[in-house]
């Protein structure tokens, strides 16, 4: 895969020999590859392998050149090494980072995943003041089938679109499948109204506006409007409220408060406050309107998530344990289905942020596009190439591919004109679909592969709960690396709304060169717990400290359980509830076993225990014993008083006898039968002469 590098008219101090050494490739330095030296690009395009072009600014031009080049069959990839480091003030020492970015550009594209299809017939609902709604409708009606739901305002005389009015009860759905339920509460039927304005002129209280709805609070029941509308018959004060339901494909909401309070609105729903649009100028709403105009037809998006119910710790026996994904989803696309011991994800509402996979302690919910193993391969490639090229103290900067990417590029341009320092030479930017799509597994894997720091960039566009989740997970990861003695490793969340803030934050990121582990060789896999195990094992092998266990804060995905032996009856309800097989029973003896490395601290055992005998203790055990079963509690078996066969635990039977001894149904022989196995109870009932039998009734 040939690589074409260009110093952009000699504005970047590129070293082709050093870069080529890191990439195992002979590189030729260009200065105007997009112009005078375009022949080298054309020659590379005539080859059979993919071509990497270290320029994103002239992507369109290079694409056009390739289309007009005879024999050009090679696919081309573009990578930005200019704004990401070549234009920074310390660009002369950025060779390791630039080599890493070029190496990552050679990786395969993400594997395709199933898609979600939206079908829209272009039925648009505009909700808001009638005059504002009609103004937006006029701009959209040539592309979409418009219906207006009036909320006050004064409409035009000409009826150009269907107009609804009343009290909205519910607006739900998504692109191609919105459902509006409303109640007609006004005496004026807009379907019958001719907009003759006779009622407006006749009303002595001016209670009827040009939205042709009556302000019932101002109305004094003169009924002059009814007399004025006798022919059309549109006004009827005796009409009972009637609920209607209609379906739409797209919704444009001009009200002050949106219909959906959640952070990530459904696809196809747009909220534009009419007063804000008016004060911001005529072009303020243009991007939204252009997007709305294009929403007729069929659209596809990736199915961003993969869910494995058997790993899920959400619920057992209708008892809810882990609720992390449900709580964090900003689109409200995830709902509890505790009757089936699972969660349900609506792929049409999912916006692909990946936060659910980041907080999932078991790996039941994973980010599918790109997959975790693909992200892990990119991290490993970036870090290993950086170290191979002589880099030290690497900081991996994770940012989203939209606003975060824009900030990085703006910072690079500002650095070129001397207005900023730029992205430091030891900071490697890595674009993600969303900043919240990675978690503790990928971060610790990055540390194991050679990162001294892992930094996540938040731009302020993320949901508030994402920030809290990122900080909580980073605190757990930081506790682990500090507990192992890696004093140079830092995990950090930075929040920047503009390039100047980002520049200031990155200048505070030092090149940390203290104790770090040697780079690992393992590959990140799609199994979250497996990746965590590989990363932690590598860190432990090379740790300066050898603690038996590291205390963690609540919410950590590792820990043990403490069992109150005085309360525990060994009923084994906790074993049946445990989704991770951390709690285990012994089929040969009444013993409760526990494998600490399996525990995800979901809390199902604690909530299931009828005796309230279990307490969660978050920690990371590092001894070999954490992988092996250990006994939390044991007791003697209880033997049947009739045949001597063990059928329960001594403490369990004693607890049962204590609770039922005062019950009228369990007195005398009936109480003694509780000490028998199931077979002997049946035999004793049928052989006892004092028991009532159905045949004797």
mmCIF file of N, CA, C and O in Angstrom, residues 149 163-169 181-192 213 216 236 239-246:
data_model
loop_
_atom_site.group_PDB
_atom_site.id
_atom_site.type_symbol
_atom_site.label_atom_id
_atom_site.label_comp_id
_atom_site.label_asym_id
_atom_site.label_seq_id
_atom_site.Cartn_x
_atom_site.Cartn_y
_atom_site.Cartn_z
ATOM 1 N N UNK A 149 -50.227 21.980 12.834
ATOM 2 C CA UNK A 149 -50.982 21.947 14.093
ATOM 3 C C UNK A 149 -50.808 23.317 14.723
ATOM 4 O O UNK A 149 -49.708 23.678 15.172
ATOM 5 N N UNK A 163 -55.002 22.280 8.502
ATOM 6 C CA UNK A 163 -54.670 22.842 9.809
ATOM 7 C C UNK A 163 -55.436 22.083 10.879
ATOM 8 O O UNK A 163 -56.657 21.930 10.795
ATOM 9 N N UNK A 164 -54.701 21.606 11.879
ATOM 10 C CA UNK A 164 -55.297 20.945 13.034
ATOM 11 C C UNK A 164 -55.139 21.857 14.248
ATOM 12 O O UNK A 164 -54.264 22.720 14.273
ATOM 13 N N UNK A 165 -55.981 21.644 15.246
ATOM 14 C CA UNK A 165 -55.866 22.415 16.483
ATOM 15 C C UNK A 165 -56.533 21.637 17.601
ATOM 16 O O UNK A 165 -57.363 20.755 17.361
ATOM 17 N N UNK A 166 -56.170 21.976 18.810
ATOM 18 C CA UNK A 166 -56.728 21.311 19.984
ATOM 19 C C UNK A 166 -55.672 21.149 21.052
ATOM 20 O O UNK A 166 -54.747 21.972 21.174
ATOM 21 N N UNK A 167 -55.784 20.087 21.833
ATOM 22 C CA UNK A 167 -54.830 19.807 22.916
ATOM 23 C C UNK A 167 -54.059 18.540 22.572
ATOM 24 O O UNK A 167 -54.645 17.467 22.419
ATOM 25 N N UNK A 168 -52.734 18.667 22.432
ATOM 26 C CA UNK A 168 -51.902 17.503 22.102
ATOM 27 C C UNK A 168 -51.786 16.605 23.329
ATOM 28 O O UNK A 168 -51.398 17.055 24.405
ATOM 29 N N UNK A 169 -52.145 15.341 23.142
ATOM 30 C CA UNK A 169 -52.026 14.387 24.238
ATOM 31 C C UNK A 169 -50.725 13.613 24.194
ATOM 32 O O UNK A 169 -50.106 13.352 25.215
ATOM 33 N N UNK A 181 -51.431 12.155 18.808
ATOM 34 C CA UNK A 181 -52.762 11.988 19.395
ATOM 35 C C UNK A 181 -53.168 13.324 20.005
ATOM 36 O O UNK A 181 -52.428 13.883 20.813
ATOM 37 N N UNK A 182 -54.309 13.855 19.599
ATOM 38 C CA UNK A 182 -54.774 15.132 20.131
ATOM 39 C C UNK A 182 -56.284 15.113 20.297
ATOM 40 O O UNK A 182 -56.988 14.297 19.705
ATOM 41 N N UNK A 183 -56.757 16.028 21.116
ATOM 42 C CA UNK A 183 -58.188 16.122 21.409
ATOM 43 C C UNK A 183 -58.724 17.443 20.881
ATOM 44 O O UNK A 183 -58.165 18.511 21.157
ATOM 45 N N UNK A 184 -59.802 17.365 20.121
ATOM 46 C CA UNK A 184 -60.453 18.581 19.623
ATOM 47 C C UNK A 184 -61.290 19.159 20.758
ATOM 48 O O UNK A 184 -62.330 18.612 21.107
ATOM 49 N N UNK A 185 -60.831 20.249 21.306
ATOM 50 C CA UNK A 185 -61.488 20.826 22.485
ATOM 51 C C UNK A 185 -62.167 22.152 22.183
ATOM 52 O O UNK A 185 -62.773 22.741 23.075
ATOM 53 N N UNK A 186 -62.057 22.645 20.949
ATOM 54 C CA UNK A 186 -62.584 23.973 20.631
ATOM 55 C C UNK A 186 -63.904 23.876 19.891
ATOM 56 O O UNK A 186 -64.103 22.946 19.089
ATOM 57 N N UNK A 187 -64.805 24.811 20.137
ATOM 58 C CA UNK A 187 -66.113 24.762 19.450
ATOM 59 C C UNK A 187 -66.009 24.908 17.938
ATOM 60 O O UNK A 187 -66.913 24.484 17.218
ATOM 61 N N UNK A 188 -64.944 25.524 17.418
ATOM 62 C CA UNK A 188 -64.832 25.726 15.969
ATOM 63 C C UNK A 188 -64.184 24.504 15.336
ATOM 64 O O UNK A 188 -63.071 24.119 15.703
ATOM 65 N N UNK A 189 -64.885 23.907 14.370
ATOM 66 C CA UNK A 189 -64.365 22.779 13.611
ATOM 67 C C UNK A 189 -63.611 23.336 12.409
ATOM 68 O O UNK A 189 -64.216 23.895 11.486
ATOM 69 N N UNK A 190 -62.287 23.187 12.417
ATOM 70 C CA UNK A 190 -61.478 23.781 11.352
ATOM 71 C C UNK A 190 -61.725 23.133 9.997
ATOM 72 O O UNK A 190 -61.435 23.741 8.964
ATOM 73 N N UNK A 191 -62.247 21.920 9.987
ATOM 74 C CA UNK A 191 -62.565 21.286 8.708
ATOM 75 C C UNK A 191 -63.783 21.929 8.046
ATOM 76 O O UNK A 191 -63.909 21.933 6.808
ATOM 77 N N UNK A 192 -64.684 22.464 8.872
ATOM 78 C CA UNK A 192 -65.886 23.111 8.343
ATOM 79 C C UNK A 192 -65.715 24.611 8.175
ATOM 80 O O UNK A 192 -66.449 25.238 7.397
ATOM 81 N N UNK A 213 -59.794 29.898 16.431
ATOM 82 C CA UNK A 213 -60.076 29.141 17.637
ATOM 83 C C UNK A 213 -60.584 30.106 18.697
ATOM 84 O O UNK A 213 -60.139 31.264 18.770
ATOM 85 N N UNK A 216 -61.750 30.319 25.245
ATOM 86 C CA UNK A 216 -62.904 30.031 26.098
ATOM 87 C C UNK A 216 -62.855 30.811 27.407
ATOM 88 O O UNK A 216 -63.897 31.024 28.040
ATOM 89 N N UNK A 236 -69.924 24.882 17.289
ATOM 90 C CA UNK A 236 -70.872 24.103 18.089
ATOM 91 C C UNK A 236 -70.306 23.972 19.498
ATOM 92 O O UNK A 236 -69.358 23.229 19.738
ATOM 93 N N UNK A 239 -70.452 20.367 21.270
ATOM 94 C CA UNK A 239 -69.698 19.237 20.736
ATOM 95 C C UNK A 239 -68.810 18.638 21.832
ATOM 96 O O UNK A 239 -68.090 19.335 22.525
ATOM 97 N N UNK A 240 -68.873 17.319 21.985
ATOM 98 C CA UNK A 240 -68.051 16.633 22.974
ATOM 99 C C UNK A 240 -66.598 16.575 22.495
ATOM 100 O O UNK A 240 -66.338 16.427 21.297
ATOM 101 N N UNK A 241 -65.639 16.700 23.419
ATOM 102 C CA UNK A 241 -64.224 16.562 23.021
ATOM 103 C C UNK A 241 -63.978 15.209 22.369
ATOM 104 O O UNK A 241 -64.479 14.178 22.826
ATOM 105 N N UNK A 242 -63.215 15.216 21.307
ATOM 106 C CA UNK A 242 -62.990 13.996 20.529
ATOM 107 C C UNK A 242 -61.500 13.815 20.286
ATOM 108 O O UNK A 242 -60.820 14.743 19.842
ATOM 109 N N UNK A 243 -60.988 12.616 20.581
ATOM 110 C CA UNK A 243 -59.565 12.362 20.376
ATOM 111 C C UNK A 243 -59.330 11.788 18.983
ATOM 112 O O UNK A 243 -60.031 10.879 18.546
ATOM 113 N N UNK A 244 -58.312 12.333 18.313
ATOM 114 C CA UNK A 244 -57.924 11.856 16.985
ATOM 115 C C UNK A 244 -56.466 11.421 17.017
ATOM 116 O O UNK A 244 -55.666 11.895 17.841
ATOM 117 N N UNK A 245 -56.133 10.542 16.104
ATOM 118 C CA UNK A 245 -54.758 10.064 15.963
ATOM 119 C C UNK A 245 -54.386 10.128 14.489
ATOM 120 O O UNK A 245 -55.147 9.664 13.631
ATOM 121 N N UNK A 246 -53.229 10.712 14.203
ATOM 122 C CA UNK A 246 -52.737 10.766 12.827
ATOM 123 C C UNK A 246 -51.264 10.389 12.809
ATOM 124 O O UNK A 246 -50.546 10.563 13.803
#
